Short mmCIF file of C-alpha atoms and ligand atoms in Angstrom, two decimals:
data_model
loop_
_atom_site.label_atom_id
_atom_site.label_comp_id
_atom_site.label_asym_id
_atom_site.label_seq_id
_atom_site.Cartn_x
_atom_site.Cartn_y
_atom_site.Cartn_z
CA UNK A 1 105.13 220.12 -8.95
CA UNK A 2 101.60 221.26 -8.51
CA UNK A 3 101.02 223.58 -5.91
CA UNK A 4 97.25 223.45 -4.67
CA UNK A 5 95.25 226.35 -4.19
CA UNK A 6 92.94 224.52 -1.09
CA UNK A 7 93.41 222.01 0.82
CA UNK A 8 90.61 219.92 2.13
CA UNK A 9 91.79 217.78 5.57
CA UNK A 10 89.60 214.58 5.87
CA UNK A 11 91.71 212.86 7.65
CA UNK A 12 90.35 210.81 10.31
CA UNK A 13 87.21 210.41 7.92
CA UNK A 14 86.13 206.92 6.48
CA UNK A 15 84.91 207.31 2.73
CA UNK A 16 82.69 208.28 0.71
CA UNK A 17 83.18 211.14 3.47
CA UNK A 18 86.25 212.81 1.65
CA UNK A 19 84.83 212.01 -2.09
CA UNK A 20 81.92 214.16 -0.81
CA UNK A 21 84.39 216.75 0.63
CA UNK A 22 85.84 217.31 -2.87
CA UNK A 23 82.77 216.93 -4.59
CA UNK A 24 81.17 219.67 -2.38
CA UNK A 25 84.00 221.99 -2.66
CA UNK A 26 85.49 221.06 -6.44
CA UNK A 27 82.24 222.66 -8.41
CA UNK A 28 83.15 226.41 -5.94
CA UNK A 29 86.14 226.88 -7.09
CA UNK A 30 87.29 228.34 -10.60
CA UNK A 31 87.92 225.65 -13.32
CA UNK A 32 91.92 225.18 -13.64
CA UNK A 33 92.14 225.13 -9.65
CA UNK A 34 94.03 222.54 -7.77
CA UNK A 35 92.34 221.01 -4.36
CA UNK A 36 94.54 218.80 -2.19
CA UNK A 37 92.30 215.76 0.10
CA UNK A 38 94.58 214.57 2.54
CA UNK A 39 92.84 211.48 3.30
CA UNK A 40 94.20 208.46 5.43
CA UNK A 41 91.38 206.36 4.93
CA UNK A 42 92.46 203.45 2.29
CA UNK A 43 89.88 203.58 0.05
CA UNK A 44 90.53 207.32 -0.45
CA UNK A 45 93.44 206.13 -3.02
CA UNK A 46 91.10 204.32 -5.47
CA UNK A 47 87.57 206.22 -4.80
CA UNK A 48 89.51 209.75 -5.65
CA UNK A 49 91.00 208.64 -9.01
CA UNK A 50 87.28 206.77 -9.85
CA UNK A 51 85.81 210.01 -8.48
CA UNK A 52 87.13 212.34 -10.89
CA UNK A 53 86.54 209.85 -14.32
CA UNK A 54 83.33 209.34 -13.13
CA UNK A 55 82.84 213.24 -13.03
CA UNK A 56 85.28 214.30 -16.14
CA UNK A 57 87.60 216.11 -13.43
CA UNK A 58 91.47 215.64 -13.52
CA UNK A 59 92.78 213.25 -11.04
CA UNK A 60 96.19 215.02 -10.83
CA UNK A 61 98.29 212.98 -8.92
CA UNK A 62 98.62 211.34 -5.20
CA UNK A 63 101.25 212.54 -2.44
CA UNK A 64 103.12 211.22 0.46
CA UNK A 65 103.84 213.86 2.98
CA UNK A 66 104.20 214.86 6.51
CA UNK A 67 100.45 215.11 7.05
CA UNK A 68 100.11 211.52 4.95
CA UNK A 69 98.56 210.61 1.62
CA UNK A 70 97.51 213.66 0.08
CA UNK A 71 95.47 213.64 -3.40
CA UNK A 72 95.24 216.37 -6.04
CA UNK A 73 92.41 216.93 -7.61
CA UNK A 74 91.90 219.92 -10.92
CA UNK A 75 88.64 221.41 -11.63
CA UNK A 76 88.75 220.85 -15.80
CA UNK A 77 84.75 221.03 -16.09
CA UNK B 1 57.67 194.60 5.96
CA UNK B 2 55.35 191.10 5.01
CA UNK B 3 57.79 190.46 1.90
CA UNK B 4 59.75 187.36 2.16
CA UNK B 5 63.08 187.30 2.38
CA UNK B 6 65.20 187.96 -0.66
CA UNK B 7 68.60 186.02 -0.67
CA UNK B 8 71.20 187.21 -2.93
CA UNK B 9 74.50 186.40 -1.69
CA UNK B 10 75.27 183.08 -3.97
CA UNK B 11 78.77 183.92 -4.71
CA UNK B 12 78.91 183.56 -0.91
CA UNK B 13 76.92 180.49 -0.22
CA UNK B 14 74.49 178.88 -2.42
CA UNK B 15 71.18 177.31 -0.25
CA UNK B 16 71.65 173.61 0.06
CA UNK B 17 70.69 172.18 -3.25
CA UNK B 18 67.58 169.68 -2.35
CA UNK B 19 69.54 167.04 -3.60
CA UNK B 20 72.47 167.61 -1.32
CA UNK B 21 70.23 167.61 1.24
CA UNK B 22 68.94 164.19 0.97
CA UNK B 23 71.81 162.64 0.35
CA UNK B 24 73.70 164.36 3.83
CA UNK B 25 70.46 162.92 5.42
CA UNK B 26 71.57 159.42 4.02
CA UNK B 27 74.76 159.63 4.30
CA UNK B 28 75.15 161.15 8.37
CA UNK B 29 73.04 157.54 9.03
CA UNK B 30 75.21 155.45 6.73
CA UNK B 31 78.76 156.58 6.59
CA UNK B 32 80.14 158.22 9.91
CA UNK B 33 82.47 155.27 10.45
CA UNK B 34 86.14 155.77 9.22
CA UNK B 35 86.56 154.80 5.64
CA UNK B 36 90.32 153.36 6.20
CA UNK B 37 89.22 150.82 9.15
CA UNK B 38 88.80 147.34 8.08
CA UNK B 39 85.62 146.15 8.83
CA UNK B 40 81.89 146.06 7.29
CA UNK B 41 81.08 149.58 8.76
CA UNK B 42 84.11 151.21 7.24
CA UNK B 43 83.61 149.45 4.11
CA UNK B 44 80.31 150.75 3.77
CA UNK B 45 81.48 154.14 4.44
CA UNK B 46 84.69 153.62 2.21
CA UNK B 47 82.22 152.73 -0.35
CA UNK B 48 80.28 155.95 0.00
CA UNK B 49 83.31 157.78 -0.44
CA UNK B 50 84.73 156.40 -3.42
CA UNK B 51 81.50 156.82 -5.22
CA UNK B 52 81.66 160.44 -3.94
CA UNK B 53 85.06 161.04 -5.84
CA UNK B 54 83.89 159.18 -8.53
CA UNK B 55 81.15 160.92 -9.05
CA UNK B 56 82.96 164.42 -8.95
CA UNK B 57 85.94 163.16 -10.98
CA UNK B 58 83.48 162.35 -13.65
CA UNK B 59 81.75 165.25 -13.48
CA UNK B 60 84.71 167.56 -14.07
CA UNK B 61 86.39 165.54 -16.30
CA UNK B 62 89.31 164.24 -14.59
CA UNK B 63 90.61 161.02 -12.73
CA UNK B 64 89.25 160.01 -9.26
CA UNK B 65 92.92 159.68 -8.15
CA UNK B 66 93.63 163.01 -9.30
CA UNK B 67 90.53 164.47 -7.20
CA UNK B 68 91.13 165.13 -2.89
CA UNK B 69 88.62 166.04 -0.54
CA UNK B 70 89.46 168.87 1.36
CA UNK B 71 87.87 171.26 4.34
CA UNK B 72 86.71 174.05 1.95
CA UNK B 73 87.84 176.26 -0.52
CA UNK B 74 90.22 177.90 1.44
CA UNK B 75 92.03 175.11 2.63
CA UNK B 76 91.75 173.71 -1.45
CA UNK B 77 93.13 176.92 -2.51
CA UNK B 78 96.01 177.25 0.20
CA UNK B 79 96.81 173.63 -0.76
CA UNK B 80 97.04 174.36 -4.51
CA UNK B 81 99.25 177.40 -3.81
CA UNK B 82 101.27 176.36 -1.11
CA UNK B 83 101.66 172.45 -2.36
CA UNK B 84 102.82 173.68 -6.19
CA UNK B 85 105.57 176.16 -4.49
CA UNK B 86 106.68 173.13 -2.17
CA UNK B 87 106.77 170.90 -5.20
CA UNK B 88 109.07 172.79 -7.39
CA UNK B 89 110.96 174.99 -4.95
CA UNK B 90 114.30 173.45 -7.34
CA UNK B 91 113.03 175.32 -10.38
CA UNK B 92 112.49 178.84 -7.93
CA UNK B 93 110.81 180.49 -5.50
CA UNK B 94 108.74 182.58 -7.10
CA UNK B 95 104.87 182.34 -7.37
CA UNK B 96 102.97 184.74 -9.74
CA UNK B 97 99.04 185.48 -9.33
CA UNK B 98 96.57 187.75 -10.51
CA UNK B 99 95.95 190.95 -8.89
CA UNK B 100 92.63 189.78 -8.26
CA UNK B 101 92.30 186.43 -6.75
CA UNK B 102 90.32 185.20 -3.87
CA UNK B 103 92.06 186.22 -0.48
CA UNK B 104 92.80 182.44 0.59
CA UNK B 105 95.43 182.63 -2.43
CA UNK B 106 96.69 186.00 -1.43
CA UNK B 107 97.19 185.06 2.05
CA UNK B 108 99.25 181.68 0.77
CA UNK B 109 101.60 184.22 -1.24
CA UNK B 110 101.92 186.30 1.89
CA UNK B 111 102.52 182.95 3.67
CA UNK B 112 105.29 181.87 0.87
CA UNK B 113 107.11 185.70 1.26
CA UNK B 114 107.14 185.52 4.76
CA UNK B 115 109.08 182.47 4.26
CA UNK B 116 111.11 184.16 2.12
CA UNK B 117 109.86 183.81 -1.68
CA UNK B 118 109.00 185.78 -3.98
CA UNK B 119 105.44 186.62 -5.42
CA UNK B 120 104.59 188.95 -8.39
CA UNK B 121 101.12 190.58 -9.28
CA UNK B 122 99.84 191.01 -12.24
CA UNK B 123 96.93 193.76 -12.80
CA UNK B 124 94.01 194.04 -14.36
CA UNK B 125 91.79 196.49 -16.38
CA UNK B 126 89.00 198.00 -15.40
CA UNK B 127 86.91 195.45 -16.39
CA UNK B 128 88.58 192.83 -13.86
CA UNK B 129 90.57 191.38 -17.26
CA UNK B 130 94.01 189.71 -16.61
CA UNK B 131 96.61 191.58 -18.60
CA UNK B 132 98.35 188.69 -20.97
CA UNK B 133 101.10 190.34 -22.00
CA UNK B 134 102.05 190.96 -18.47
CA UNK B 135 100.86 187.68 -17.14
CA UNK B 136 102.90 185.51 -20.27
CA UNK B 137 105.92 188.08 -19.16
CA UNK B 138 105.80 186.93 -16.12
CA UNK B 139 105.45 183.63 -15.91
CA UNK B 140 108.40 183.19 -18.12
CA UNK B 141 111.02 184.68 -15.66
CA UNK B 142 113.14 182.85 -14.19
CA UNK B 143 112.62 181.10 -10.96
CA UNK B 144 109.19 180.86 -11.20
CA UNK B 145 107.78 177.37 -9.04
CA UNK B 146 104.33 178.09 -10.00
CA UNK B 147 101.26 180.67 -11.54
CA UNK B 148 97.53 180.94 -9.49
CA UNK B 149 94.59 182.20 -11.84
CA UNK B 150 91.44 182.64 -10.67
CA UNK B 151 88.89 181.00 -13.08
CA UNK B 152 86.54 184.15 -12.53
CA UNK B 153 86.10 187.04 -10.15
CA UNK B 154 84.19 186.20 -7.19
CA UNK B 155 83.72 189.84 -6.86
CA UNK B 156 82.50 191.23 -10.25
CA UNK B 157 82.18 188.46 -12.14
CA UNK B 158 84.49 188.59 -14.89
CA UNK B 159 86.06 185.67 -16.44
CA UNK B 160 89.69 184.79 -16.86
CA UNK B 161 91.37 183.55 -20.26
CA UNK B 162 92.15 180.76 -18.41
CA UNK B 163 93.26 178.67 -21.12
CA UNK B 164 95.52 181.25 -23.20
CA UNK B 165 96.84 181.98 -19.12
CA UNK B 166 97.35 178.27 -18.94
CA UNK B 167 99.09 177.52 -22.40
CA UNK B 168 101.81 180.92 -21.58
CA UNK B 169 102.54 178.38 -18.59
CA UNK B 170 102.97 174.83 -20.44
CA UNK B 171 105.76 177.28 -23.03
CA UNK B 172 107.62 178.65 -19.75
CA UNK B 173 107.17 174.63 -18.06
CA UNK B 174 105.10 176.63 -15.12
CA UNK B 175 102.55 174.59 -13.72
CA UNK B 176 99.00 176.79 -13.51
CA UNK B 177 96.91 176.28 -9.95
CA UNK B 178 93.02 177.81 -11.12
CA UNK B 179 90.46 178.70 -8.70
CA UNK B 180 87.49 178.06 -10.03
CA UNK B 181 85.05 177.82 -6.78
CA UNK B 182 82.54 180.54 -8.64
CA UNK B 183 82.76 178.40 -11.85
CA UNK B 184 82.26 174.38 -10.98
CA UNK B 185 78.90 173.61 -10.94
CA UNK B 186 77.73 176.78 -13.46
CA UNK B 187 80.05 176.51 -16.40
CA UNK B 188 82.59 174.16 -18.27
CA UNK B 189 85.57 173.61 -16.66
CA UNK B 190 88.27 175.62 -18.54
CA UNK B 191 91.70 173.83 -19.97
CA UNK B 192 94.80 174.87 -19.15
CA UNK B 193 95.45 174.36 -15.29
CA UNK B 194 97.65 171.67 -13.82
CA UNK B 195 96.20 171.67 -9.83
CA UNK B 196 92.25 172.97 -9.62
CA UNK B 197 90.25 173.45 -6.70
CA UNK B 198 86.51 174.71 -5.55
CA UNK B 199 84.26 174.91 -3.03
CA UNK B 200 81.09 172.98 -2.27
CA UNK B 201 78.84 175.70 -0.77
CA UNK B 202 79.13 178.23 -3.89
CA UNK B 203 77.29 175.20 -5.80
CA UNK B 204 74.37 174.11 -3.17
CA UNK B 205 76.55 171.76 -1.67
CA UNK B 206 76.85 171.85 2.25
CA UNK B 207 79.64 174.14 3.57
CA UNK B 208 83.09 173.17 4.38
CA UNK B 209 83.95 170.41 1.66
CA UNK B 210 86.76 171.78 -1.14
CA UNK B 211 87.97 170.14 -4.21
CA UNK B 212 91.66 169.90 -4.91
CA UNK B 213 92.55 168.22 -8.26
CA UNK B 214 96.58 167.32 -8.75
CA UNK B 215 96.72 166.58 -12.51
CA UNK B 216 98.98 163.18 -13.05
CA UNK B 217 102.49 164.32 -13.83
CA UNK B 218 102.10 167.75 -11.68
CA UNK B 219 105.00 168.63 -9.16
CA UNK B 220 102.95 168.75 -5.80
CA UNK B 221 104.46 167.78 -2.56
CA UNK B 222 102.04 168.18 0.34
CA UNK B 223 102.56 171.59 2.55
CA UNK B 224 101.01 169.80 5.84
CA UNK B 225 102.36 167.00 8.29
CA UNK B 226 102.21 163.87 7.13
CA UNK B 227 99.20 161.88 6.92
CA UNK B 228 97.75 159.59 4.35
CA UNK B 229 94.13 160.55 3.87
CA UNK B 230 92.81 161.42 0.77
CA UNK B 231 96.09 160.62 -1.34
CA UNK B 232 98.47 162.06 1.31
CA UNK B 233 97.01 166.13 0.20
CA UNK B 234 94.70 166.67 2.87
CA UNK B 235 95.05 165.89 6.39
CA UNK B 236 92.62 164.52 8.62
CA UNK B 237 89.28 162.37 7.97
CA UNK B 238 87.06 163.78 5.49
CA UNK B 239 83.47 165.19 6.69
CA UNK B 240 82.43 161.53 4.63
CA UNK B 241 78.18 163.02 4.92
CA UNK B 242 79.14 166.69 3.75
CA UNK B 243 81.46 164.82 1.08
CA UNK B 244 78.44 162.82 -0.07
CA UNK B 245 75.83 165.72 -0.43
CA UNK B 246 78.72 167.67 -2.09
CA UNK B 247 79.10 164.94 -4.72
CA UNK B 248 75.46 164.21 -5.37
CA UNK B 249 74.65 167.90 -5.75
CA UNK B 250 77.58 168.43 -8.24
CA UNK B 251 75.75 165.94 -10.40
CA UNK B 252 72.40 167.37 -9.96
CA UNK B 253 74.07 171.11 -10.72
CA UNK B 254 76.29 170.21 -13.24
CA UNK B 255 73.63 168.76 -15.33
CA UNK B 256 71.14 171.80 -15.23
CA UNK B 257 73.57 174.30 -14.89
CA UNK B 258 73.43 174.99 -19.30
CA UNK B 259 70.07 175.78 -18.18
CA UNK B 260 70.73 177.51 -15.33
CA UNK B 261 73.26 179.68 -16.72
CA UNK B 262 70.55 180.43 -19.85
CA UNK B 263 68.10 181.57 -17.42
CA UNK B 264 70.57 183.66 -14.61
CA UNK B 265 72.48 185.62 -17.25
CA UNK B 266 69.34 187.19 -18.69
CA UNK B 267 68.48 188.33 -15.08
CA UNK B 268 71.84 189.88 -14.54
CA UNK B 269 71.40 191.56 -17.88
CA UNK B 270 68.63 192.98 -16.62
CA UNK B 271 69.60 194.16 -13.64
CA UNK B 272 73.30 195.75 -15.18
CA UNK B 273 70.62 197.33 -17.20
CA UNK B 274 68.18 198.74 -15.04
CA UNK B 275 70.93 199.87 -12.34
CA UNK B 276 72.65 201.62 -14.32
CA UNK B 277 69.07 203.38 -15.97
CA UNK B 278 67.41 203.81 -12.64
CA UNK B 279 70.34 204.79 -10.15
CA UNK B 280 71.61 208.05 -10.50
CA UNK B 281 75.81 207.88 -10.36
CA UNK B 282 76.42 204.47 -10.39
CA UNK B 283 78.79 202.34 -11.76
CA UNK B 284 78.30 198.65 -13.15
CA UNK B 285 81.65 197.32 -12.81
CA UNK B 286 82.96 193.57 -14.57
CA UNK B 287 83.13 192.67 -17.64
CA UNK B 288 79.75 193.02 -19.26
CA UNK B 289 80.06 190.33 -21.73
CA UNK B 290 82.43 187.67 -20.38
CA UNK B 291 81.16 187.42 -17.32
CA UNK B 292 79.70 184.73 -14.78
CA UNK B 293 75.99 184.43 -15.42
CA UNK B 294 74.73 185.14 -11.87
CA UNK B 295 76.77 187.40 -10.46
CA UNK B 296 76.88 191.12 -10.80
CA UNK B 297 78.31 194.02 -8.81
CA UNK B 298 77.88 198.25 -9.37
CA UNK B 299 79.37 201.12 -6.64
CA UNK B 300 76.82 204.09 -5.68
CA UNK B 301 78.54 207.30 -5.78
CA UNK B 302 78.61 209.07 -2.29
CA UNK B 303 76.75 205.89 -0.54
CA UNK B 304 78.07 204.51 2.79
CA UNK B 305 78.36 200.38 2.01
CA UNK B 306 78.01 199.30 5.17
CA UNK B 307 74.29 201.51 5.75
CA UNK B 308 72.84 200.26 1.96
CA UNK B 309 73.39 196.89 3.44
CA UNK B 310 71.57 197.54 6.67
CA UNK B 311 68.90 199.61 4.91
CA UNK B 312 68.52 196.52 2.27
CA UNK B 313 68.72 194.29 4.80
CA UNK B 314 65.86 195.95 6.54
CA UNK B 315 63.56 195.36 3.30
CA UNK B 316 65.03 191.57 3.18
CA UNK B 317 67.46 191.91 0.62
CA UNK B 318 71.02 189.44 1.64
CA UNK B 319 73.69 191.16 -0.75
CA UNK B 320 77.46 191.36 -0.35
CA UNK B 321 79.58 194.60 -0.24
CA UNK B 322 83.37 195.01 -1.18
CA UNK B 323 83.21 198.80 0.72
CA UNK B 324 86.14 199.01 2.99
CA UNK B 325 83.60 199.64 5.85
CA UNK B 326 81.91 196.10 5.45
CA UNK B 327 85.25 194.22 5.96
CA UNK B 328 86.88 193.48 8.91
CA UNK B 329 90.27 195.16 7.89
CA UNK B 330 88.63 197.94 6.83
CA UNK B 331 89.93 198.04 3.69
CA UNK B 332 88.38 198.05 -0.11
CA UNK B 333 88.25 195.26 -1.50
CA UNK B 334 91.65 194.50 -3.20
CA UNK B 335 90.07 193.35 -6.58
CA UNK B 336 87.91 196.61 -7.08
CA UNK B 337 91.21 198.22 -6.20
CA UNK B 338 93.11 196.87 -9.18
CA UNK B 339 90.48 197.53 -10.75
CA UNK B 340 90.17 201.55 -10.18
CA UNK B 341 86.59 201.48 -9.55
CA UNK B 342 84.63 203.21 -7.08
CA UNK B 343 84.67 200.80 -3.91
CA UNK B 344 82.12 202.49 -1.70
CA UNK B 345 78.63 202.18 -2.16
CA UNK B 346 79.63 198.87 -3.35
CA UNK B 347 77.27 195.48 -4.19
CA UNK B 348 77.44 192.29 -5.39
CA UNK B 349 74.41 190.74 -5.77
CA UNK B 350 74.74 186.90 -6.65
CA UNK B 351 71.94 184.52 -7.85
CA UNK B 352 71.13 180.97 -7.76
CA UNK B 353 68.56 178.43 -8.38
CA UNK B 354 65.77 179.58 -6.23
CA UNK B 355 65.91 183.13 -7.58
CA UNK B 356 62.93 184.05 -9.36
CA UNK B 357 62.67 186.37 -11.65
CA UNK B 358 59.69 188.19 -9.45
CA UNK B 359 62.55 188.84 -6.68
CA UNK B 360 65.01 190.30 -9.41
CA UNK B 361 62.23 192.62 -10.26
CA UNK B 362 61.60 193.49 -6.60
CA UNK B 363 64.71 194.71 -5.89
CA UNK B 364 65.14 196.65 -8.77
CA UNK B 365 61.68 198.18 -7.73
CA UNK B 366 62.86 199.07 -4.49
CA UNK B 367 66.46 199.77 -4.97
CA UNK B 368 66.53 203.04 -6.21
CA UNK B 369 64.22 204.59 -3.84
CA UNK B 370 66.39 202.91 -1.03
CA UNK B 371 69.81 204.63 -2.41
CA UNK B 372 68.12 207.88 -2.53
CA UNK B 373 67.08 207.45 1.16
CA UNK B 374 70.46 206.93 2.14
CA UNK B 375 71.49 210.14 -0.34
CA UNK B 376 69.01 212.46 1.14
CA UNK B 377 69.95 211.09 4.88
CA UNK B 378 73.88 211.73 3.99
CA UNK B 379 72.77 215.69 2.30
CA UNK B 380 74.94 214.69 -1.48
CA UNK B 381 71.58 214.64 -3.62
CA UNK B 382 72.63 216.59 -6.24
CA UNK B 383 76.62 216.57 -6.13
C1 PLP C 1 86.85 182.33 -5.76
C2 PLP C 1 86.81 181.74 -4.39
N1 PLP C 1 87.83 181.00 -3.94
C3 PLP C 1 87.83 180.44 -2.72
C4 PLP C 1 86.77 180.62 -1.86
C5 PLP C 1 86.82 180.01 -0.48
O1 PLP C 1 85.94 178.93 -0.37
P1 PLP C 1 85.40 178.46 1.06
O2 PLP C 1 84.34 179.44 1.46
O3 PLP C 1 84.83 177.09 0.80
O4 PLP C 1 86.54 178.40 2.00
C6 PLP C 1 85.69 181.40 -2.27
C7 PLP C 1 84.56 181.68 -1.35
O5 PLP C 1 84.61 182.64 -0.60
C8 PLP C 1 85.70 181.96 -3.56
O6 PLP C 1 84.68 182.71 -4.01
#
């Protein structure tokens, strides 16, 4: 269970919007930390995932909570 | 803002083919009456239409009974789908499909679970390439009434091993329904599939005339009412003139399109190449090598899909998005979704036989400049 050190709420917000959220905030942060998009917008749950290969970060994992699909994101470069 | 415009949306629509043209001129004078009536009129029009199918059949290799008119692809494709399930609903219930076909074949499956069946998925890499071992897995279940492949991506371009699809369903006895409206008219006709259907307009025929082929020996039993047009598969009286142009400009097509193909593919080469040189943060998706030779597709990293097609449509560029804010249901597209490629930003740019290779070059020129608007405008140059 990762627990994320930020969270970044973009829900409400149609993408790229919260790819640029994480890419704004990801490179701030020390390498090793966790970030947590919730995002509701659909396209969130493939653009995260390309997101991070495209940039050599981790895609960790996606979540279903209370607040709705969440995705996990660690700084590795 | 003197340019003409640039249209690069084949995959979409093709413009009329000259040929089609004439002919639907010819043919809305000469063969409006009803082909089934019995007198000189109809006969004339009766006679238009079997040289129509003819003419097709020929073309893709197959018999003139085995060949229907239909309203489009869509209504070809729900046919196949729908008509294969109906046909062998003894042997099961269960239809399997790629993860990537064309929506009207998606929206039959939903159709056939709504009713109660059963339809499996089967994914694809990133390229857009079917997984065989899943796909062969699959379609030897039990229960399965019938397999839908689609001959290649209408999105990114990539083609499907049709054939090796196609012979996994002749070992489990499953008959094989192939899409292949981006392929008729611009490559050979792969082997394998028992029921095969396209669509006029991706080829420079007119819009709203389909193909539906029911190989001899095929379990299909018609999903509509009853009526006996067109070998009891398609209701309703066939658009005879659209039929007509559709036919003539298959022939036309089919015999350039080695050519065509020769010349296209170098084009799309160049622009995979020059996209991917000249954009910062892109990505070409599709399968660079086996691949449809005018069609190609690449996502721009942090680029709204909906404003690069207003801001190319502004310089008189027609291109085609999968971005989740271009479609109605704004959601990505479900084949760059299987996929895992970046879906916003997304284009598909789609050529035909009027595209020159001064256009190609055009947009290239102005592309990149264009994206980096839209960059600057959004404040993510240099995420
Ligand atoms: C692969 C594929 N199948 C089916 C169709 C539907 O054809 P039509 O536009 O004639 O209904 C299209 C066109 O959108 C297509 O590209």
């Amino acid at each position: 269970m990762t627990v994320p050190a930020e969270l970044l709420d973009c829900r409400g917000q149609r993408c790229p919007l919260p790819v640029i959220a994480v890419a704004r905030r990801l490179p701030e942060l020390p390498v090793g930390t966790v970030v947590r998009v919730l995002a509701d917008d659909p396209a969130a749950a493939v653009d995260i995932p390309a997101w991070c290969r495209m940039r050599g970060q981790e895609f960790v994992g996606r979540i279903t909570g209370p607040d709705g699909p969440g995705y996990d994101v660690r700084r590795s470069v | 803002m003197s340019a003409p415009p640039v249209y690069l949306d084949a995959a979409t629509a093709a413009p009329l083919h000259p040929v089609a043209r004439q002919a639907l001129l010819a043919a809305l004078d000469d063969g409006w009456a009803d082909p089934a009536k019995l007198y000189a009129r109809a006969r004339r029009a009766r006679q238009l239409l079997d040289a129509a199918r003819e003419a097709t059949a020929q073309t893709l290799g197959v018999r003139p009974d085995e060949l229907s008119f239909t309203p489009g692809g869509t209504a070809a494709a729900h046919s196949a789908v729908l008509g294969g399930l109906a046909g062998r609903r003894r042997a099961g219930d269960t239809l399997v499909h790629s993860a990537i076909e064309h929506s009207a074949v998606l929206h039959a499956a939903q159709r056939h679970v709504a009713d109660g069946g059963t339809a499996v998925s089967v994914p694809v890499d990133r390229l857009g390439r079917l997984d065989r071992d899943a796909w062969s897995a699959a379609v030897a279940a039990p229960g399965v009434a019938v397999a839908a492949l689609i001959a290649a991506s209408h999105e990114v371009g990539t083609v499907q091993p049709v054939a090796e699809a196609g012979a996994a369903c002749a070992a489990a006895g499953v008959p094989l329904a192939v899409d292949a409206a981006q392929v008729v008219g611009r490559l050979p006709v792969p082997a394998g599939w028992s029921i095969l259907t396209a669509s006029a307009h991706k080829w420079g025929g007119p819009p709203g005339v389909g193909l539906l082929v029911v190989r001899k020996g095929t379990r299909w039993e018609s999903p509509w009412p009853a009526d006996e047009r067109e070998a009891g598969r398609t209701p309703g009286v066939v658009n005879l003139p659209a039929v007509v142009a559709a036919a003539a400009s298959l022939r036309a097509v089919a015999a350039d399109a080695a050519a065509e193909a020769a010349r296209l593919a170098p084009l799309v080469d160049l622009i995979r190449a020059r996209v991917a040189a000249e954009v910062p943060d892109v990505e070409v998706v599709g399968d660079p090598v086996e691949r449809l030779p005018h069609l190609v597709t690449f996502s721009c990293l942090y680029v709204d899909g909906e404003a690069l097609l207003h801001a190319l449509d502004r310089r008189g560029f027609a291109v085609s998005s999968g971005s989740s804010c271009t479609s109605s249901t704004l959601r990505p597209s479900h084949v760059l979704e299987a996929m895992g490629v970046l879906s916003h930003g997304n284009v598909r740019v789609s050529l035909h036989r009027e595209t020159t290779a001064a256009e190609v070059d055009r947009f290239l020129a102005e592309l990149p400049q264009v994206i980096a608007e839209l960059r600057a405008e959004a404040g993510v140059v240099g995420l």
